[in-house]
Amino acid sequence: SEKCLLRHFSSVGFWGLVNNAGISTFGETGWLSMEKYEKFADANLLGSIRTTLAFLPLLRKYKGRIVFMSSIIAYFSLGNGIYSMTKAAIEKFCDALRLEMKKFGVRVCIIQPGNYARSTKIQPPVSAEEIWNELSEEEKAVYNKEYVQERANFFNSILSKGSTNSNEVVDAMVDALMSPAPKAHYMVAKLKEKALVFVCALFPTVVMDSVSSYALSK
């Protein structure tokens, strides 16, 4: 139980917490039920917050480190907006927590991996047939099977290009926990992925929307 864990670590020490749990799915906004939104928010966002709050007294006591697993998808979405939403939210939670914990000597770090789908298996290939069968009648009246298949093919092509070098992300997590001067953000991604984040962060929204729309049309 939580109380038993806190008693145990109070005596032996507690210096680091890594919030790594996360789930992903594919689908346009209207394709997903409210239950799915609640499930993903609970796992990806509230789960990390619950764990952090439970161990915060010990982390303050031992001047520990808190590491959160985010994603570059926090900056943009190409078919998995529900995952992007939760990652953007956890980053804002971290921004507040990092500033608040500074006075206690607690460091808060965010890991922002690029596409490592082939390493983590967080997102299996999507099935257009399954997606179509789960759509409401209202959504089926708006979309057609060909569109769903195109989107599924596009998303699966992204998944297939994911890196298999998961050690790069692990190395960033270790550095966040062990370095005398850890970074607030560790972006572990390919150059073109970092460039996409740069465009999203610094260019007007209309530019990023044009880039995303162009990618989705291919």
mmCIF file of C-alpha atoms in Angstrom:
data_model
loop_
_atom_site.group_PDB
_atom_site.id
_atom_site.type_symbol
_atom_site.label_atom_id
_atom_site.label_comp_id
_atom_site.label_asym_id
_atom_site.label_seq_id
_atom_site.Cartn_x
_atom_site.Cartn_y
_atom_site.Cartn_z
ATOM 1 C CA SER A 1 0.000 0.000 0.000
ATOM 2 C CA GLU A 2 0.984 3.652 -0.348
ATOM 3 C CA LYS A 3 1.435 4.089 3.425
ATOM 4 C CA CYS A 4 3.699 1.033 3.651
ATOM 5 C CA LEU A 5 5.853 2.325 0.805
ATOM 6 C CA LEU A 6 6.169 5.743 2.388
ATOM 7 C CA ARG A 7 7.168 4.201 5.741
ATOM 8 C CA HIS A 8 9.754 1.997 4.027
ATOM 9 C CA PHE A 9 11.371 4.786 2.028
ATOM 10 C CA SER A 10 11.282 7.175 4.979
ATOM 11 C CA SER A 11 13.817 4.921 6.688
ATOM 12 C CA VAL A 12 16.033 3.970 3.721
ATOM 13 C CA GLY A 13 15.836 7.205 1.696
ATOM 14 C CA PHE A 14 14.090 8.193 -1.536
ATOM 15 C CA TRP A 15 15.912 10.222 -4.182
ATOM 16 C CA GLY A 16 14.275 9.632 -7.537
ATOM 17 C CA LEU A 17 10.872 9.144 -9.142
ATOM 18 C CA VAL A 18 10.347 8.348 -12.833
ATOM 19 C CA ASN A 19 6.816 8.759 -14.192
ATOM 20 C CA ASN A 20 7.049 6.601 -17.313
ATOM 21 C CA ALA A 21 3.625 4.948 -17.666
ATOM 22 C CA GLY A 22 1.672 5.857 -20.778
ATOM 23 C CA ILE A 23 -0.749 4.521 -23.371
ATOM 24 C CA SER A 24 -1.498 5.654 -26.907
ATOM 25 C CA THR A 25 -4.188 5.272 -29.537
ATOM 26 C CA PHE A 26 -5.132 6.596 -32.960
ATOM 27 C CA GLY A 27 -8.237 8.407 -34.106
ATOM 28 C CA GLU A 28 -9.682 11.767 -35.075
ATOM 29 C CA THR A 29 -11.480 13.708 -32.378
ATOM 30 C CA GLY A 30 -15.022 12.554 -33.108
ATOM 31 C CA TRP A 31 -13.999 8.923 -33.535
ATOM 32 C CA LEU A 32 -13.161 8.491 -29.857
ATOM 33 C CA SER A 33 -15.651 8.085 -27.043
ATOM 34 C CA MET A 34 -15.704 10.165 -23.870
ATOM 35 C CA GLU A 35 -14.784 6.992 -21.989
ATOM 36 C CA LYS A 36 -11.568 6.757 -24.011
ATOM 37 C CA TYR A 37 -10.696 10.369 -23.275
ATOM 38 C CA GLU A 38 -11.178 9.709 -19.577
ATOM 39 C CA LYS A 39 -9.119 6.500 -19.724
ATOM 40 C CA PHE A 40 -6.173 8.181 -21.419
ATOM 41 C CA ALA A 41 -6.256 11.258 -19.205
ATOM 42 C CA ASP A 42 -6.340 9.003 -16.150
ATOM 43 C CA ALA A 43 -3.350 6.903 -17.245
ATOM 44 C CA ASN A 44 -1.125 9.484 -18.918
ATOM 45 C CA LEU A 45 -1.843 12.585 -16.862
ATOM 46 C CA LEU A 46 -3.604 11.865 -13.580
ATOM 47 C CA GLY A 47 -1.584 8.700 -12.977
ATOM 48 C CA SER A 48 1.669 10.684 -12.985
ATOM 49 C CA ILE A 49 0.147 13.381 -10.808
ATOM 50 C CA ARG A 50 -1.132 10.847 -8.260
ATOM 51 C CA THR A 51 2.282 9.184 -8.011
ATOM 52 C CA THR A 52 4.054 12.530 -7.717
ATOM 53 C CA LEU A 53 1.774 13.768 -4.933
ATOM 54 C CA ALA A 54 2.182 10.504 -3.013
ATOM 55 C CA PHE A 55 5.993 10.755 -2.961
ATOM 56 C CA LEU A 56 6.361 14.534 -2.793
ATOM 57 C CA PRO A 57 7.030 14.633 0.986
ATOM 58 C CA LEU A 58 9.936 12.179 0.613
ATOM 59 C CA LEU A 59 11.305 13.904 -2.495
ATOM 60 C CA ARG A 60 11.377 17.215 -0.624
ATOM 61 C CA LYS A 61 12.996 15.563 2.391
ATOM 62 C CA TYR A 62 15.815 13.982 0.372
ATOM 63 C CA LYS A 63 16.128 16.742 -2.268
ATOM 64 C CA GLY A 64 15.334 14.217 -4.953
ATOM 65 C CA ARG A 65 14.623 14.180 -8.665
ATOM 66 C CA ILE A 66 11.320 13.788 -10.495
ATOM 67 C CA VAL A 67 11.432 12.667 -14.133
ATOM 68 C CA PHE A 68 8.414 12.732 -16.442
ATOM 69 C CA MET A 69 8.106 10.969 -19.782
ATOM 70 C CA SER A 70 6.588 13.378 -22.259
ATOM 71 C CA SER A 71 6.951 13.355 -26.060
ATOM 72 C CA ILE A 72 7.608 15.712 -28.957
ATOM 73 C CA ILE A 73 3.974 14.962 -29.801
ATOM 74 C CA ALA A 74 3.127 17.458 -27.051
ATOM 75 C CA TYR A 75 3.878 20.119 -29.689
ATOM 76 C CA PHE A 76 1.768 18.805 -32.577
ATOM 77 C CA SER A 77 -0.612 16.027 -33.564
ATOM 78 C CA LEU A 78 -0.758 13.853 -36.668
ATOM 79 C CA GLY A 79 -3.575 11.472 -35.875
ATOM 80 C CA ASN A 80 -3.197 10.835 -32.156
ATOM 81 C CA GLY A 81 -4.551 14.030 -30.665
ATOM 82 C CA ILE A 82 -5.683 12.283 -27.489
ATOM 83 C CA TYR A 83 -2.071 11.278 -26.715
ATOM 84 C CA SER A 84 -0.789 14.712 -27.697
ATOM 85 C CA MET A 85 -3.317 16.324 -25.364
ATOM 86 C CA THR A 86 -2.157 14.325 -22.343
ATOM 87 C CA LYS A 87 1.524 14.999 -23.042
ATOM 88 C CA ALA A 88 0.954 18.737 -23.436
ATOM 89 C CA ALA A 89 -0.925 18.726 -20.129
ATOM 90 C CA ILE A 90 1.810 16.841 -18.250
ATOM 91 C CA GLU A 91 4.389 19.340 -19.534
ATOM 92 C CA LYS A 92 2.401 22.227 -18.072
ATOM 93 C CA PHE A 93 2.112 20.355 -14.794
ATOM 94 C CA CYS A 94 5.904 19.933 -14.825
ATOM 95 C CA ASP A 95 6.469 23.627 -15.562
ATOM 96 C CA ALA A 96 4.593 24.585 -12.410
ATOM 97 C CA LEU A 97 6.140 21.792 -10.325
ATOM 98 C CA ARG A 98 9.703 22.593 -11.431
ATOM 99 C CA LEU A 99 9.450 26.178 -10.227
ATOM 100 C CA GLU A 100 7.712 25.243 -6.979
ATOM 101 C CA MET A 101 10.237 22.524 -6.095
ATOM 102 C CA LYS A 102 13.311 24.650 -6.750
ATOM 103 C CA LYS A 103 13.260 26.120 -3.239
ATOM 104 C CA PHE A 104 13.393 22.578 -1.781
ATOM 105 C CA GLY A 105 16.342 21.493 -3.920
ATOM 106 C CA VAL A 106 14.154 19.069 -5.893
ATOM 107 C CA ARG A 107 14.887 18.895 -9.634
ATOM 108 C CA VAL A 108 12.100 18.232 -12.145
ATOM 109 C CA CYS A 109 13.037 16.977 -15.607
ATOM 110 C CA ILE A 110 11.030 16.194 -18.727
ATOM 111 C CA ILE A 111 12.106 13.599 -21.313
ATOM 112 C CA GLN A 112 10.747 14.340 -24.800
ATOM 113 C CA PRO A 113 11.347 11.355 -27.074
ATOM 114 C CA GLY A 114 10.680 11.400 -30.778
ATOM 115 C CA ASN A 115 9.274 8.386 -32.593
ATOM 116 C CA TYR A 116 10.355 5.250 -30.732
ATOM 117 C CA ALA A 117 7.204 3.259 -31.515
ATOM 118 C CA ARG A 118 9.196 0.256 -32.755
ATOM 119 C CA SER A 119 11.108 0.130 -29.475
ATOM 120 C CA THR A 120 8.340 0.670 -26.961
ATOM 121 C CA LYS A 121 5.390 -0.951 -28.774
ATOM 122 C CA ILE A 122 3.290 1.745 -27.104
ATOM 123 C CA GLN A 123 1.186 1.936 -30.266
ATOM 124 C CA PRO A 124 0.503 -1.220 -32.301
ATOM 125 C CA PRO A 125 -0.359 -0.858 -36.016
ATOM 126 C CA VAL A 126 -3.903 0.385 -36.424
ATOM 127 C CA SER A 127 -6.645 -1.458 -38.288
ATOM 128 C CA ALA A 128 -8.898 0.627 -40.526
ATOM 129 C CA GLU A 129 -11.571 -2.077 -40.364
ATOM 130 C CA GLU A 130 -11.649 -2.036 -36.558
ATOM 131 C CA ILE A 131 -11.745 1.761 -36.484
ATOM 132 C CA TRP A 132 -14.634 1.841 -38.945
ATOM 133 C CA ASN A 133 -16.627 -0.757 -37.017
ATOM 134 C CA GLU A 134 -16.290 1.286 -33.807
ATOM 135 C CA LEU A 135 -17.466 4.571 -35.362
ATOM 136 C CA SER A 136 -20.854 5.957 -34.423
ATOM 137 C CA GLU A 137 -23.496 6.217 -37.123
ATOM 138 C CA GLU A 138 -23.029 9.999 -37.077
ATOM 139 C CA GLU A 139 -19.318 9.659 -37.853
ATOM 140 C CA LYS A 140 -19.943 7.052 -40.558
ATOM 141 C CA ALA A 141 -22.278 9.517 -42.231
ATOM 142 C CA VAL A 142 -19.461 12.085 -42.394
ATOM 143 C CA TYR A 143 -16.495 9.854 -43.278
ATOM 144 C CA ASN A 144 -16.088 6.821 -45.517
ATOM 145 C CA LYS A 145 -13.993 3.655 -45.332
ATOM 146 C CA GLU A 146 -11.511 4.927 -47.894
ATOM 147 C CA TYR A 147 -10.714 7.992 -45.770
ATOM 148 C CA VAL A 148 -10.265 5.883 -42.645
ATOM 149 C CA GLN A 149 -7.971 3.522 -44.577
ATOM 150 C CA GLU A 150 -5.865 6.448 -45.846
ATOM 151 C CA ARG A 151 -5.451 7.830 -42.335
ATOM 152 C CA ALA A 152 -4.609 4.388 -40.954
ATOM 153 C CA ASN A 153 -2.005 3.835 -43.678
ATOM 154 C CA PHE A 154 -0.476 7.240 -42.955
ATOM 155 C CA PHE A 155 -0.268 6.581 -39.228
ATOM 156 C CA ASN A 156 1.116 3.069 -39.713
ATOM 157 C CA SER A 157 3.827 4.443 -41.994
ATOM 158 C CA ILE A 158 4.900 6.791 -39.196
ATOM 159 C CA LEU A 159 4.997 3.899 -36.713
ATOM 160 C CA SER A 160 7.137 1.816 -39.076
ATOM 161 C CA LYS A 161 9.793 4.553 -39.153
ATOM 162 C CA GLY A 162 10.237 4.612 -35.398
ATOM 163 C CA SER A 163 13.723 4.250 -33.953
ATOM 164 C CA THR A 164 14.828 0.999 -32.345
ATOM 165 C CA ASN A 165 17.579 2.679 -30.290
ATOM 166 C CA SER A 166 15.605 2.894 -27.046
ATOM 167 C CA ASN A 167 18.868 3.122 -25.106
ATOM 168 C CA GLU A 168 19.013 6.788 -26.130
ATOM 169 C CA VAL A 169 15.904 7.524 -24.067
ATOM 170 C CA VAL A 170 17.145 5.418 -21.156
ATOM 171 C CA ASP A 171 20.448 7.337 -21.188
ATOM 172 C CA ALA A 172 18.517 10.606 -20.914
ATOM 173 C CA MET A 173 16.531 9.268 -17.971
ATOM 174 C CA VAL A 174 19.730 8.191 -16.212
ATOM 175 C CA ASP A 175 21.315 11.596 -16.796
ATOM 176 C CA ALA A 176 18.224 13.318 -15.403
ATOM 177 C CA LEU A 177 18.504 11.202 -12.253
ATOM 178 C CA MET A 178 22.288 11.225 -11.782
ATOM 179 C CA SER A 179 23.779 14.362 -13.334
ATOM 180 C CA PRO A 180 24.954 17.090 -10.918
ATOM 181 C CA ALA A 181 23.276 19.575 -13.260
ATOM 182 C CA PRO A 182 20.326 17.890 -14.995
ATOM 183 C CA LYS A 183 18.503 19.605 -17.844
ATOM 184 C CA ALA A 184 14.905 20.727 -17.490
ATOM 185 C CA HIS A 185 14.150 19.193 -20.907
ATOM 186 C CA TYR A 186 15.798 16.283 -22.708
ATOM 187 C CA MET A 187 14.642 16.143 -26.325
ATOM 188 C CA VAL A 188 15.725 12.762 -27.669
ATOM 189 C CA ALA A 189 14.727 12.842 -31.322
ATOM 190 C CA LYS A 190 15.928 12.812 -34.911
ATOM 191 C CA LEU A 191 17.022 16.075 -36.493
ATOM 192 C CA LYS A 192 13.898 16.347 -38.656
ATOM 193 C CA GLU A 193 11.714 15.757 -35.590
ATOM 194 C CA LYS A 194 13.512 18.515 -33.706
ATOM 195 C CA ALA A 195 13.061 20.788 -36.743
ATOM 196 C CA LEU A 196 9.318 20.118 -36.672
ATOM 197 C CA VAL A 197 9.183 21.085 -32.991
ATOM 198 C CA PHE A 198 11.189 24.231 -33.791
ATOM 199 C CA VAL A 199 8.699 25.224 -36.504
ATOM 200 C CA CYS A 200 5.766 24.554 -34.173
ATOM 201 C CA ALA A 201 7.252 26.502 -31.256
ATOM 202 C CA LEU A 202 8.548 29.551 -33.090
ATOM 203 C CA PHE A 203 6.517 30.002 -36.263
ATOM 204 C CA PRO A 204 2.964 31.376 -36.458
ATOM 205 C CA THR A 205 0.209 28.796 -36.013
ATOM 206 C CA VAL A 206 -0.840 29.201 -39.652
ATOM 207 C CA VAL A 207 2.580 27.920 -40.734
ATOM 208 C CA MET A 208 2.399 24.834 -38.524
ATOM 209 C CA ASP A 209 -1.152 24.143 -39.652
ATOM 210 C CA SER A 210 -0.006 24.309 -43.266
ATOM 211 C CA VAL A 211 2.864 21.906 -42.597
ATOM 212 C CA SER A 212 0.569 19.445 -40.807
ATOM 213 C CA SER A 213 -2.135 19.687 -43.463
ATOM 214 C CA TYR A 214 0.444 19.047 -46.176
ATOM 215 C CA ALA A 215 1.753 15.983 -44.325
ATOM 216 C CA LEU A 216 -1.754 14.626 -43.797
ATOM 217 C CA SER A 217 -2.600 15.061 -47.478
ATOM 218 C CA LYS A 218 0.248 12.786 -48.541
#
